[in-house]
Structures are given as structure tokens and as C-alpha cells.
Coordinates of C-alpha atoms in Angstrom, one line a residue:
Chain A
M11 CA -13.0 -1.8 -17.2
T12 CA -16.6 -2.8 -18.1
K13 CA -15.6 -3.3 -21.8
K14 CA -12.8 -5.5 -20.6
I15 CA -15.1 -7.7 -18.5
L16 CA -17.8 -7.9 -21.1
K17 CA -15.3 -9.0 -23.8
Q18 CA -14.8 -12.3 -22.0
K19 CA -17.0 -15.1 -23.0
G20 CA -16.1 -17.1 -20.0
F21 CA -17.2 -14.3 -17.6
I22 CA -20.5 -13.9 -19.5
I23 CA -21.2 -17.6 -19.4
G24 CA -20.2 -17.7 -15.7
L25 CA -22.4 -14.6 -14.8
A26 CA -25.4 -16.2 -16.6
I27 CA -25.1 -19.5 -14.6
V28 CA -24.7 -17.7 -11.4
I29 CA -27.6 -15.3 -11.9
F30 CA -29.7 -18.3 -13.1
F31 CA -28.6 -20.2 -10.0
I32 CA -29.5 -17.3 -7.7
L33 CA -32.9 -16.7 -9.3
I34 CA -33.8 -20.4 -8.9
A35 CA -32.6 -20.4 -5.2
V36 CA -34.6 -17.3 -4.5
F37 CA -37.9 -18.1 -6.3
A38 CA -37.7 -22.0 -5.5
P39 CA -41.2 -22.1 -4.0
Y40 CA -42.7 -20.6 -7.1
I41 CA -40.6 -22.6 -9.6
A42 CA -40.7 -26.0 -8.1
P43 CA -43.6 -28.1 -9.6
N44 CA -44.0 -30.2 -6.3
N45 CA -43.4 -30.1 -2.7
P46 CA -39.7 -31.4 -2.4
L47 CA -40.5 -33.3 0.8
E48 CA -43.8 -34.8 -0.3
M49 CA -43.3 -38.6 -0.5
N50 CA -45.4 -40.7 -2.9
I51 CA -44.4 -44.2 -2.6
S52 CA -46.9 -45.4 -5.2
C53 CA -45.1 -43.6 -7.9
K54 CA -41.5 -44.0 -6.9
L55 CA -38.6 -44.2 -9.4
Q56 CA -40.7 -42.8 -12.2
K57 CA -39.6 -41.7 -15.7
P58 CA -39.8 -37.9 -16.4
S59 CA -43.3 -36.8 -16.9
S60 CA -45.3 -33.5 -17.0
Q61 CA -45.9 -33.7 -13.2
Y62 CA -42.4 -35.0 -12.4
W63 CA -40.1 -33.1 -14.7
L64 CA -37.0 -35.3 -14.0
G65 CA -39.0 -38.3 -12.5
T66 CA -39.1 -39.4 -8.9
D67 CA -36.6 -40.8 -6.5
N68 CA -36.7 -44.1 -4.5
L69 CA -39.2 -42.4 -2.0
G70 CA -41.4 -41.0 -4.7
R71 CA -40.2 -37.4 -4.2
C72 CA -39.9 -35.1 -7.2
I73 CA -36.2 -34.9 -8.3
A74 CA -36.7 -31.5 -10.1
S75 CA -38.3 -30.0 -7.1
R76 CA -35.6 -31.2 -4.9
I77 CA -32.8 -30.0 -7.1
I78 CA -34.6 -26.5 -7.2
W79 CA -35.0 -26.4 -3.5
G80 CA -31.4 -27.7 -3.1
A81 CA -30.1 -24.6 -5.0
R82 CA -31.7 -22.6 -2.2
S83 CA -30.0 -24.6 0.6
T84 CA -26.6 -24.6 -1.2
L85 CA -26.8 -20.8 -1.8
L86 CA -27.8 -20.3 1.9
Y87 CA -25.0 -22.4 3.4
S88 CA -22.3 -21.4 1.1
M89 CA -23.1 -17.7 1.5
T90 CA -23.2 -18.1 5.2
V91 CA -19.7 -19.7 5.2
L92 CA -18.4 -17.1 2.9
T93 CA -19.7 -14.1 5.0
A94 CA -18.3 -15.6 8.2
I95 CA -15.0 -16.2 6.6
V96 CA -14.7 -12.7 5.2
I97 CA -16.0 -10.9 8.3
V98 CA -13.5 -12.8 10.5
S99 CA -10.4 -12.9 8.0
I100 CA -10.6 -9.2 6.7
P101 CA -9.9 -7.4 10.1
I102 CA -7.6 -10.0 11.3
G103 CA -5.5 -10.0 8.0
L104 CA -5.4 -6.3 7.9
I105 CA -4.3 -5.8 11.5
S106 CA -1.6 -8.5 11.1
G107 CA -0.3 -7.1 7.9
Y108 CA -0.5 -3.5 9.0
V109 CA 0.9 -3.6 12.5
G110 CA 3.4 -6.2 11.8
G111 CA 6.1 -7.1 14.3
R112 CA 5.1 -9.2 17.2
T113 CA 1.3 -8.9 16.7
D114 CA 1.8 -10.2 13.2
A115 CA 4.1 -13.1 14.3
V116 CA 1.5 -14.2 17.0
I117 CA -1.5 -14.1 14.5
M118 CA 0.5 -15.9 11.8
R119 CA 1.5 -18.7 14.2
V120 CA -2.2 -19.1 15.2
I121 CA -3.1 -19.1 11.5
D122 CA -0.5 -21.7 10.8
I123 CA -1.9 -24.0 13.6
I124 CA -5.4 -23.7 12.2
M125 CA -4.3 -24.3 8.7
A126 CA -2.6 -27.5 9.9
I127 CA -6.1 -28.8 10.9
P128 CA -7.7 -30.3 7.8
S129 CA -11.3 -28.9 7.7
F130 CA -12.6 -32.4 7.1
M131 CA -11.2 -33.6 10.4
L132 CA -12.7 -30.6 12.2
V133 CA -16.1 -31.1 10.7
L134 CA -15.8 -34.8 11.9
A135 CA -14.9 -33.8 15.3
V136 CA -17.6 -31.2 15.6
A137 CA -20.2 -33.6 14.2
G138 CA -19.0 -36.3 16.8
T139 CA -19.4 -33.9 19.7
L140 CA -22.2 -31.6 18.8
G141 CA -24.1 -33.8 16.3
A142 CA -24.2 -33.7 12.5
S143 CA -26.3 -30.8 11.3
A144 CA -26.0 -28.0 8.6
R145 CA -25.3 -25.4 11.3
N146 CA -22.4 -27.4 12.8
M147 CA -21.0 -27.9 9.4
I148 CA -21.1 -24.2 8.7
I149 CA -19.4 -23.4 12.1
A150 CA -16.7 -26.0 11.6
M151 CA -16.0 -24.9 8.0
S152 CA -15.9 -21.3 8.8
S153 CA -13.6 -21.8 11.7
V154 CA -11.0 -23.4 9.6
W155 CA -11.3 -21.6 6.2
W156 CA -10.8 -18.0 7.5
A157 CA -7.2 -18.7 8.2
G158 CA -6.1 -19.1 4.7
Y159 CA -8.0 -16.0 3.7
A160 CA -6.6 -14.0 6.6
R161 CA -3.1 -14.9 5.3
I162 CA -3.8 -13.8 1.8
I163 CA -5.2 -10.5 3.1
R164 CA -2.3 -10.0 5.3
G165 CA 0.0 -10.4 2.3
M166 CA -2.1 -7.8 0.3
A167 CA -2.0 -5.4 3.3
I168 CA 1.8 -5.7 3.6
E169 CA 2.1 -5.0 0.1
V170 CA -0.1 -1.8 0.1
K171 CA 1.5 -0.7 3.4
Q172 CA 4.9 -0.4 1.8
K173 CA 3.7 1.9 -0.9
D174 CA 4.7 5.5 -0.8
F175 CA 1.2 6.9 -0.4
I176 CA 0.9 5.4 3.1
L177 CA 3.8 7.6 4.1
A178 CA 2.1 10.7 2.5
L179 CA -1.1 9.8 4.4
K180 CA 0.9 9.7 7.7
S181 CA 2.3 13.1 6.8
A182 CA -1.1 14.3 6.0
G183 CA -2.2 13.5 9.6
C184 CA -4.3 10.3 9.1
S185 CA -4.5 8.1 12.1
H186 CA -3.7 4.4 11.7
V187 CA -7.3 3.4 11.8
K188 CA -8.2 5.8 9.1
I189 CA -5.2 4.5 7.0
I190 CA -6.5 0.9 7.4
T191 CA -10.2 1.4 6.9
K192 CA -10.1 4.2 4.3
H193 CA -7.1 3.4 2.3
I194 CA -5.6 0.0 2.7
F195 CA -9.0 -1.8 2.8
K196 CA -10.2 0.1 -0.3
N197 CA -7.0 -0.9 -2.2
I198 CA -7.3 -4.6 -1.5
A199 CA -11.3 -4.8 -1.9
E200 CA -11.2 -5.8 -5.5
P201 CA -8.8 -8.8 -5.2
I202 CA -10.8 -9.9 -2.1
I203 CA -14.1 -9.9 -4.3
V204 CA -12.4 -11.9 -6.9
L205 CA -10.9 -14.3 -4.4
A206 CA -14.4 -14.8 -2.7
T207 CA -16.1 -15.5 -6.1
L208 CA -13.4 -18.1 -6.9
E209 CA -13.7 -19.6 -3.5
L210 CA -17.5 -19.9 -3.6
G211 CA -17.2 -22.8 -6.0
S212 CA -15.0 -24.8 -3.8
I213 CA -17.2 -24.0 -0.7
I214 CA -20.2 -25.3 -2.6
L215 CA -18.3 -28.4 -3.5
A216 CA -17.2 -28.9 0.1
I217 CA -20.8 -28.4 1.4
A218 CA -22.0 -31.0 -1.0
S219 CA -19.3 -33.5 0.0
F220 CA -20.0 -33.0 3.7
S221 CA -23.6 -33.7 3.1
F222 CA -22.7 -36.7 1.0
I223 CA -20.9 -38.3 3.8
G224 CA -23.7 -37.5 6.3
L225 CA -21.8 -34.6 8.3
G226 CA -23.6 -31.7 6.9
A227 CA -27.3 -31.2 6.2
Q228 CA -29.5 -34.1 7.2
P229 CA -32.1 -35.8 5.3
P230 CA -34.8 -35.1 4.3
T231 CA -33.5 -31.6 3.6
P232 CA -33.4 -31.1 0.0
E233 CA -29.7 -30.8 -0.6
W234 CA -27.5 -31.9 -3.6
G235 CA -25.0 -33.8 -1.6
I236 CA -27.8 -35.6 0.4
M237 CA -29.5 -36.4 -2.9
I238 CA -26.5 -38.2 -4.3
S239 CA -25.9 -39.9 -1.0
D240 CA -29.5 -41.0 -0.8
S241 CA -29.4 -42.5 -4.2
K242 CA -26.1 -44.3 -4.1
D243 CA -27.9 -47.7 -3.5
Y244 CA -29.4 -47.3 -6.9
I245 CA -26.3 -46.3 -8.9
Q246 CA -26.7 -49.4 -11.1
S247 CA -30.5 -49.6 -11.7
Q248 CA -31.4 -45.8 -11.5
P249 CA -28.2 -43.8 -12.2
Q250 CA -30.0 -40.8 -13.2
L251 CA -30.8 -40.2 -9.4
M252 CA -27.2 -39.4 -8.9
I253 CA -26.4 -37.9 -12.3
Y254 CA -29.1 -34.9 -12.0
P255 CA -27.8 -33.4 -8.7
G256 CA -24.3 -34.2 -9.8
I257 CA -24.8 -32.0 -12.9
A258 CA -26.3 -29.3 -10.9
I259 CA -23.1 -29.1 -8.5
I260 CA -20.8 -29.2 -11.5
I261 CA -22.7 -26.4 -13.4
T262 CA -22.9 -24.2 -10.4
V263 CA -19.2 -24.6 -9.4
I264 CA -18.1 -24.1 -13.0
G265 CA -20.3 -21.1 -13.1
F266 CA -18.7 -19.4 -10.0
N267 CA -15.2 -20.3 -11.2
M268 CA -15.8 -18.7 -14.7
L269 CA -17.1 -15.6 -13.0
G270 CA -14.2 -15.5 -10.7
E271 CA -11.6 -16.1 -13.5
G272 CA -13.4 -13.4 -15.6
L273 CA -13.1 -10.9 -12.8
K274 CA -9.5 -11.9 -12.1
N275 CA -8.6 -11.3 -15.7
A276 CA -10.4 -8.0 -15.7
F277 CA -8.9 -6.7 -12.5
G278 CA -5.7 -8.6 -13.4
R279 CA -3.8 -5.5 -14.4
K280 CA -4.5 -3.8 -11.1
L281 CA -4.0 -6.9 -9.1
Y282 CA -0.5 -7.7 -10.3
E283 CA 0.7 -4.2 -11.0
Chain B
M1 CA 17.1 34.3 15.7
P2 CA 16.1 31.0 17.1
A3 CA 15.9 28.1 14.7
L4 CA 12.6 27.0 13.4
I5 CA 13.7 23.4 13.2
K6 CA 16.8 21.9 14.8
A7 CA 18.5 18.6 14.5
L8 CA 20.9 17.7 17.2
Q9 CA 23.4 14.9 16.6
V10 CA 20.9 12.8 14.7
S11 CA 21.8 9.4 13.6
K12 CA 19.7 6.7 11.9
Q13 CA 20.5 3.1 11.6
F14 CA 18.6 0.5 9.7
E15 CA 18.7 -3.1 10.8
K16 CA 19.5 -5.3 8.0
N17 CA 18.3 -8.8 8.6
E18 CA 20.0 -11.4 6.7
L19 CA 19.8 -15.1 7.0
F20 CA 22.1 -16.3 9.7
V21 CA 23.6 -12.8 10.1
K22 CA 21.6 -11.1 12.7
N23 CA 21.1 -7.4 13.2
K24 CA 23.5 -6.1 10.8
L25 CA 23.3 -2.4 11.0
V26 CA 23.5 0.1 8.1
T27 CA 24.1 3.6 9.1
A28 CA 22.1 5.9 6.8
V29 CA 22.6 9.1 8.7
N30 CA 25.6 9.6 10.9
N31 CA 25.6 12.3 13.7
I32 CA 24.1 15.2 11.7
S33 CA 23.4 18.6 13.4
L34 CA 21.6 21.2 11.5
E35 CA 19.6 24.4 12.3
I36 CA 17.2 26.0 10.0
E37 CA 16.2 29.4 10.4
K38 CA 12.7 30.6 9.5
G39 CA 12.4 32.0 6.0
K40 CA 15.7 30.5 4.8
T41 CA 16.0 27.8 2.3
I42 CA 18.7 25.1 2.9
G43 CA 19.8 22.9 0.0
L44 CA 20.8 19.5 1.1
I45 CA 23.0 17.9 -1.5
G46 CA 24.4 14.4 -1.8
E47 CA 24.6 11.4 -4.0
S48 CA 21.9 8.7 -3.8
G49 CA 22.3 6.6 -0.8
S50 CA 23.9 9.4 1.2
G51 CA 21.0 9.6 3.7
K52 CA 19.6 12.9 2.6
S53 CA 16.0 11.6 2.1
T54 CA 16.1 9.7 5.4
F55 CA 17.2 12.8 7.0
G56 CA 14.4 14.7 5.6
R57 CA 11.9 12.2 6.6
M58 CA 13.3 12.1 10.1
L59 CA 12.7 16.0 10.3
C60 CA 9.1 15.2 9.3
G61 CA 8.5 12.7 11.9
L62 CA 8.0 10.0 9.4
E63 CA 11.0 8.0 10.3
N64 CA 12.3 7.1 13.9
V65 CA 15.5 8.5 15.0
T66 CA 18.1 6.1 16.3
E67 CA 20.2 8.7 18.3
G68 CA 19.8 12.5 18.8
E69 CA 17.1 14.9 19.1
I70 CA 14.9 17.0 16.8
Y71 CA 13.3 20.1 17.9
F72 CA 10.6 22.3 16.2
K73 CA 10.4 25.7 17.8
E74 CA 12.2 24.3 20.9
N75 CA 9.8 21.5 21.3
S76 CA 11.2 18.0 20.9
I77 CA 9.6 16.1 18.2
T78 CA 11.8 13.0 18.3
N79 CA 10.2 9.7 17.9
L80 CA 6.7 10.9 18.6
T81 CA 3.7 8.5 17.9
L82 CA 1.5 9.3 15.0
K83 CA -1.1 10.7 17.5
K84 CA 1.3 12.9 19.4
M85 CA 3.0 14.1 16.3
K86 CA -0.3 15.3 14.8
P87 CA -0.3 18.7 16.1
Y88 CA 3.1 19.4 14.6
R89 CA 2.0 17.9 11.2
K90 CA 0.2 21.1 10.3
N91 CA 3.4 23.0 10.4
I92 CA 5.9 20.3 9.0
Q93 CA 5.1 19.0 5.6
M94 CA 7.0 17.2 3.0
I95 CA 6.9 17.3 -0.9
F96 CA 7.6 13.7 -1.6
Q97 CA 10.1 12.5 -4.2
S98 CA 7.9 10.4 -6.5
S99 CA 4.8 12.2 -7.2
S100 CA 3.3 9.3 -9.2
T101 CA 3.1 7.0 -6.2
I102 CA 2.0 9.2 -3.4
F103 CA -1.6 9.3 -4.2
D104 CA -4.2 6.7 -3.3
T105 CA -5.5 5.8 -6.8
F106 CA -9.0 5.2 -5.5
Y107 CA -9.5 8.9 -4.5
T108 CA -9.6 12.0 -6.8
I109 CA -7.2 14.9 -6.3
G110 CA -9.9 16.9 -4.5
E111 CA -10.8 14.1 -2.2
S112 CA -7.2 13.6 -1.2
L113 CA -6.8 17.3 -0.6
E114 CA -10.0 17.6 1.4
E115 CA -8.9 14.7 3.5
I116 CA -5.6 16.5 4.5
L117 CA -7.5 19.7 5.3
L118 CA -10.2 18.0 7.4
N119 CA -7.5 15.9 9.2
N120 CA -5.6 19.0 10.3
E121 CA -8.0 21.8 10.7
T122 CA -11.6 22.1 12.0
I123 CA -13.3 23.8 8.9
S124 CA -16.6 23.4 7.2
K125 CA -16.9 21.6 3.8
A126 CA -17.6 24.8 2.0
E127 CA -14.6 26.5 3.5
S128 CA -12.3 23.5 2.5
N129 CA -13.8 23.7 -1.0
L130 CA -12.6 27.2 -1.2
R131 CA -9.1 26.4 0.2
I132 CA -8.7 23.5 -2.2
N133 CA -9.6 25.8 -5.2
K134 CA -7.3 28.3 -4.0
I135 CA -4.3 26.0 -3.5
L136 CA -4.9 24.4 -7.0
E137 CA -4.9 27.9 -8.5
Q138 CA -1.7 28.8 -6.6
V139 CA 0.1 25.8 -8.0
G140 CA -1.2 26.7 -11.5
L141 CA -4.0 24.2 -12.0
S142 CA -7.6 24.8 -12.7
K143 CA -10.2 23.6 -10.2
E144 CA -11.5 21.0 -12.8
Y145 CA -8.4 19.1 -11.6
R146 CA -10.2 18.2 -8.4
N147 CA -12.3 15.5 -10.1
R148 CA -9.4 13.8 -11.8
Y149 CA -7.6 10.8 -10.5
A150 CA -3.7 10.9 -10.0
Y151 CA -3.1 8.6 -12.9
Q152 CA -4.9 11.0 -15.2
L153 CA -2.3 13.7 -14.8
S154 CA 0.9 14.2 -16.6
G155 CA 4.2 14.3 -14.6
G156 CA 4.4 18.0 -14.3
E157 CA 0.7 18.2 -13.1
K158 CA 1.4 15.4 -10.6
Q159 CA 4.3 17.4 -9.2
R160 CA 2.1 20.5 -8.9
V161 CA -0.6 18.4 -7.1
N162 CA 2.1 17.0 -5.0
I163 CA 3.2 20.6 -4.0
A164 CA -0.4 21.5 -3.3
R165 CA -0.8 18.4 -1.1
A166 CA 2.0 19.7 1.1
L167 CA 1.0 23.4 1.2
V168 CA -2.8 23.1 1.4
I169 CA -2.7 23.4 5.2
N170 CA -0.3 26.3 5.1
P171 CA 2.8 24.7 6.8
E172 CA 5.7 26.7 8.1
F173 CA 8.4 24.1 7.2
V174 CA 8.4 22.0 4.1
V175 CA 10.9 19.5 3.2
C176 CA 11.3 19.2 -0.6
D177 CA 12.6 15.8 -1.4
E178 CA 14.0 16.0 -4.9
P179 CA 11.0 17.8 -6.2
V180 CA 12.3 18.3 -9.7
S181 CA 14.5 15.4 -10.3
S182 CA 11.8 13.3 -12.2
L183 CA 10.8 16.2 -14.5
D184 CA 12.3 17.5 -17.8
F185 CA 14.1 20.7 -17.9
T186 CA 11.4 23.1 -19.1
I187 CA 8.9 21.9 -16.3
R188 CA 11.8 21.8 -13.9
K189 CA 12.1 25.5 -14.3
Q190 CA 8.4 26.2 -13.9
I191 CA 8.3 24.1 -10.7
L192 CA 11.3 25.8 -9.1
N193 CA 9.7 29.2 -10.0
L194 CA 6.4 27.9 -8.5
L195 CA 8.4 26.9 -5.3
N196 CA 10.0 30.3 -5.1
N197 CA 6.8 32.3 -5.5
L198 CA 5.0 30.1 -3.0
K199 CA 7.9 30.7 -0.5
N200 CA 7.6 34.4 -0.9
N201 CA 3.9 34.5 -0.7
M202 CA 3.3 32.1 2.1
G203 CA 6.5 32.7 4.1
L204 CA 7.8 29.2 3.9
T205 CA 11.0 27.6 5.1
Y206 CA 12.3 24.8 2.8
L207 CA 14.8 22.1 3.2
F208 CA 15.6 21.3 -0.4
I209 CA 16.9 18.0 -1.0
T210 CA 18.5 17.3 -4.3
H211 CA 21.5 15.6 -6.0
D212 CA 21.6 18.1 -8.7
L213 CA 23.8 21.0 -8.0
S214 CA 22.7 22.9 -11.0
T215 CA 19.3 23.6 -9.6
I216 CA 20.1 24.6 -6.1
Q217 CA 21.4 28.1 -6.8
Y218 CA 18.1 28.9 -8.1
V219 CA 16.2 28.3 -4.9
C220 CA 18.5 27.9 -2.0
D221 CA 20.1 30.4 0.5
S222 CA 22.5 28.0 2.0
V223 CA 23.9 24.7 1.2
V224 CA 24.8 21.4 3.0
I225 CA 26.8 18.8 1.3
M226 CA 26.3 15.2 2.7
Y227 CA 28.4 12.2 1.9
K228 CA 27.6 8.8 3.4
G229 CA 25.4 10.0 6.0
K230 CA 27.6 12.9 7.2
I231 CA 27.8 16.6 6.5
V232 CA 31.0 17.3 4.9
E233 CA 30.5 21.0 4.0
Y234 CA 28.1 23.6 5.1
M235 CA 28.0 27.1 3.3
D236 CA 25.9 29.9 4.7
D237 CA 26.1 31.9 1.4
I238 CA 25.2 29.8 -1.6
S239 CA 26.8 32.3 -3.9
Q240 CA 30.1 31.4 -2.5
L241 CA 29.8 27.8 -3.7
G242 CA 32.6 26.9 -6.0
K243 CA 34.5 30.1 -5.3
I244 CA 36.0 29.6 -2.0
A245 CA 37.9 26.7 -0.5
M246 CA 35.9 23.7 -0.4
H247 CA 35.8 20.0 0.4
P248 CA 37.2 17.6 -2.2
Y249 CA 33.9 15.9 -2.5
T250 CA 32.1 19.3 -3.3
S251 CA 34.6 19.9 -6.0
I252 CA 34.0 16.5 -7.5
L253 CA 30.3 17.2 -7.3
L254 CA 30.8 20.6 -9.1
Q255 CA 33.0 19.1 -11.8
S256 CA 30.2 16.6 -12.6
I257 CA 27.7 19.2 -13.7
P258 CA 27.7 19.1 -17.5
T259 CA 28.6 22.4 -19.0
T260 CA 26.3 24.1 -21.4
N261 CA 29.0 25.6 -23.5
P262 CA 30.1 23.1 -26.1
L263 CA 33.6 24.7 -26.4
N264 CA 34.2 24.1 -22.6
K265 CA 33.1 20.4 -22.7
K266 CA 35.3 17.9 -21.2
I267 CA 36.2 14.8 -23.1
C268 CA 35.8 12.8 -20.0
M269 CA 35.1 13.4 -16.3
M270 CA 37.7 13.2 -13.7
E271 CA 38.7 9.6 -13.2
E272 CA 37.5 8.2 -10.1
K273 CA 38.3 5.0 -8.2
Q274 CA 35.4 2.7 -7.7
S275 CA 34.6 3.0 -4.0
N276 CA 32.7 1.0 -1.6
L277 CA 29.4 2.7 -1.1
F278 CA 28.4 1.0 2.1
I279 CA 29.0 2.8 5.2
K280 CA 31.1 1.0 7.7
K281 CA 30.8 2.4 11.1
S282 CA 34.1 1.0 12.3
V283 CA 36.2 2.5 9.6
K284 CA 38.8 4.9 11.1
G285 CA 39.5 8.1 9.6
C286 CA 37.7 10.3 7.0
I287 CA 34.7 8.6 5.3
F288 CA 35.8 10.2 2.0
A289 CA 39.4 9.0 2.2
D290 CA 38.9 6.2 -0.2
R291 CA 37.7 8.4 -3.1
C292 CA 39.6 11.6 -2.1
P293 CA 42.1 12.9 -4.6
Q294 CA 43.9 14.9 -2.1
K295 CA 44.1 12.3 0.6
E296 CA 47.0 12.2 3.0
E297 CA 48.3 9.9 5.6
K298 CA 46.4 11.7 8.4
C299 CA 43.1 11.3 6.7
L300 CA 43.2 7.6 7.1
N301 CA 43.8 7.8 10.9
K302 CA 41.8 10.8 12.2
E303 CA 38.0 11.4 11.6
P304 CA 37.6 15.1 10.8
D305 CA 35.0 17.1 12.7
L306 CA 32.9 19.7 11.0
R307 CA 34.6 23.0 11.8
E308 CA 34.3 26.5 10.9
V309 CA 37.1 27.7 8.4
A310 CA 35.5 30.9 7.7
S311 CA 32.5 32.9 8.8
G312 CA 29.4 30.8 7.8
H313 CA 31.5 28.1 6.1
K314 CA 32.0 24.9 7.8
I315 CA 34.0 21.9 6.4
A316 CA 34.8 18.4 7.5
C317 CA 38.3 17.7 6.1
C318 CA 41.7 17.1 7.6
V319 CA 43.5 18.8 4.8
Y320 CA 42.0 22.2 5.1

């Protein structure tokens, strides 16, 4: 298995990008050359220099430091959303798939309703009523995105449930709870990890987009989406202000996608057996 | 002697949901009564789709019964929930048909066996270790197999572990669902010998489900022939099989065993009309009538009951 994973160049590159991203996020205070919030109007819109690695923005803040701290908030937000999604969707999906019948029908209809709401609309509604903030964006995103997950997990649970060994486990005296937690969950854990990795890329992208339109994290938080949004007035004179955070988003998303694809290929035989 | 396990007029119907056609019922097992005495082995024979595996699973409480009752030592175990069935599980076990798919591939053989033991008995870990080593030894595997995964075993080894799985908690009654049909002939004999030895050593009672008449004389005391969910013939003494009067279906089954003597080989099997294998509940008359070579007018009108034609020999046929 390990050999199969390490043979893939895409996986290695993805893993390197993701590790690099996580290290930067974790050690941001030590890596960043300047305070990301410190404004220095006298040296605004500067070219890259030894003090400002990537120059400064329209308020004289260090772009490099803001991107480095932005990695931290991106990692925090995306991981929170992912954890919330996974914690909610796994038990619901497992129960829906394993119990079946009326329980399954009810849960699936609820999921259908939730999936019919675009997450964008819900974030807009939550921002309108509770105010736009990173916390509200996370709540709104998690409350919509778990549904799709739960549906996928339900499908996998149904598939495992129909296998012969479940009947053998019943014959062996396992309770339903034990079958679900010890056996079905273990059987679908690998595909869930792959899915989560692949999903992290789109979560990061969504967080950046919500911040860009002003529904997510609020300025002056160093966040990639906000940075692009803040610098949109300078797109003609100082395009680098948008390009740097844009590149950061692209590389991170591609990194997670490559990692996820690599895992999918490595587990592939098991996933689609 | 009271029966160890008893099925009373058991039926099983599966709902077949098709688009626009609601609740189409398929009868897999149709009104079967069977008593199994302790220490005896009954062979349950029938072609695929005749409901024999379903019947076996119902006896083990793994499938709900549509009609009828199942008793284990005079206690009804019909349609119990998983929780209520648990005390009986210790004594009713099943050797499943496909040994390759009945193991959770994420657990080793030892872990799987340990789980079964700890589920059903309150024993210490050390004691369960000893028991697992003992049962592995009994089925002819060394204790190193404990740390292997099911996909690391060969077909015969898997079948042995499958047997160990069923017998590790010392059940009284074991349903063997085609235990040798997926094995080649040399291993087949080993496994049958193993089952016989275990039966003698542990005082087991088997229901031996198979479609293969050539193996049953080796292990069974009595024989039940099933066709389309019904018992068509019951014989208390298996040595009489093929010698005394029998149901036309049984004779077709017997003729389909390939002979080992090349001089006796038949150029072709008895010609048979293609029959509809689906069971229609509304059909009047004998279920076997459309395939029966000895069919008469009365077969199409009257449904034959299982009646005793000689001592210990029951048959469901209008002709006899």
C-alpha cells in the first residue's frame, strides 16, 4: 500500500504542498517578517524589498506576512468546517444506511431539503440576520455541506451492510451498535478520509469566495479572500496585490486535490472492489 | 426423544418491489415442517433457488419467518430481535456458504474469533486465547493463523476457519450451508472428515445443506429433498436413498450424479423440459408437475401432501 502511494508523483507533490501549508500556518508568528495588521501609510504600495518580501498593499501592510497569517486562518476555518461536517454526517449517514426503512426515508428527505438550499444563499441569509463574520460563515457552511456527505456515507454503509460478513457477525452475537461502530465504520473509514481530503480543497475555495464578497471573515483579518477583495480597486495599477493571494489559494487547493487523488488511486482497489 | 430444533409449517416470502408493480411476493420456503433430533445429521438437498439456504438461515434466527414457528428445545425462537435471540446464538450456529466473504477484512482471524467468544461467554482474555488455539488446532490449523487476515488464506484454510468460527463457542446445533461446494475434491473430503470428527468429539447436531448428492452419504443420517420451497421427500435412513421407492425429482437428482466408472457413463443426461423456476403460489396441483416424467392427470389438480409411505420415509407425490 505504502509503495503504491509513494509511486505517484502527484501524491508526493500534493503531500509536500499540504505539509508546507500546514507548517506555515502553524509557525506563522515565527515565519512572518512583519505584523500582518501593522499599517504604515508612508510606505504603501511598495515594491518587494528585504523588509517587505512581496511589497506592501494600499495601507502599507506587508503582503508576505498577510499571506502567511492568511494560511493560518484558512487552515483554521477549513478544518473547523470539515470537522463539523464529518462529526455530523458520519453518525447520520451510518444510521440512515444501516437501519434503512422508514428512518432512512425520513433522513433522506431531510437531506434532500437541505441539499436543495444553495450554501451561498444560506450564508447570505445568516449574514443578513446574525451579521457577517467568520463564525457565522462556518456555521452556515457546515449546516449545508454535511448533507451531501451524509448521503455518500449512507450509500457506503448500505453497501457494507449487504455483505455476507454482517450476517456472520449477527450470528456471532454482535449487537447492532457493535456492528455499526466496530465493523461498518472501520470498513468505510478509508474512503471517508479520501473524500475529506478532496473536499478540503473546495472548502478552502468556498471560504475564500465568501470572504471575498464580504460574508465571511471581516477585514482587517489577514485572509486570502479578503486580501483579494481589498485590492480589487488596484487591479489595473497594482495587479500583484490580487495575484499573490490568488496564487496562494490556487496552490493550496491544487495541493489538497493532488493529495486526495493520490489517496483515491492508492485505495482505489479497495474503494471500488 | 424430543427434537432439538423444530420447524412448524414455516414459510418465507420475499417482497419483490418492481416499478409500478407493488408487493410482488416470491415464496422461497413453503410450509415446511422438520424436526431434528440431537446428535443426528440431516442432509437438506435441493437445487439452487429451492429455498434451502433461506430455511437454514431461518433456523439460525438470521432471517425472519413469514408464517410458522421455530422451536429450539421447546422454546419459540421465531422472529426474535437480535437482542432476544442472543442467548440462543450460543447454541445455534451456522457455517456460511461463502467462506471468502464472511470475514471482516480489517480484523485478523484471531480477532474475529475472539470477538465471537467474548460476545457469547464471560471469560478472561487468557482463557479465550486458549480456546482459540484449541479450536484452530481442532480444525487443523496452527495457532500462527491467528495473526493472518482472511485474504491471506487459501480456500481450504478459509473454510476451516469458517468452521472454527461456528464451533468456537461449542454450539449444540450447526447449520452447514454448502460447506464444501466451493472446494475441490481432495479438500472436500478433508473438510467432510473434519466435520464428522468434530461431530463425534463435540456431540454436534448438523443440518447439512447441499445440492450435491454425492457428498451427503458421507456425513448425513437422514435426508430431506426440497424442491421449490417444499419438502418432496424425507428419508430417515440415508442408506435407503436410491434403493426404495422415491419421488421422481429425487430420481432425477440421483441420475445427475456423474458416474466414476467410465464404462457406465451416459452419453447424455435424461432429457428435461425447460421449466419455469419461479414459484407461483396460485398454481394448482403438484409443484413438480411441469418437470415430472411420470406426471398424470391428477397431479395437475391436487397438491400432494407429505405422507408416510413406509416407516421413516415420507413422500409428497400423487403417483405413489
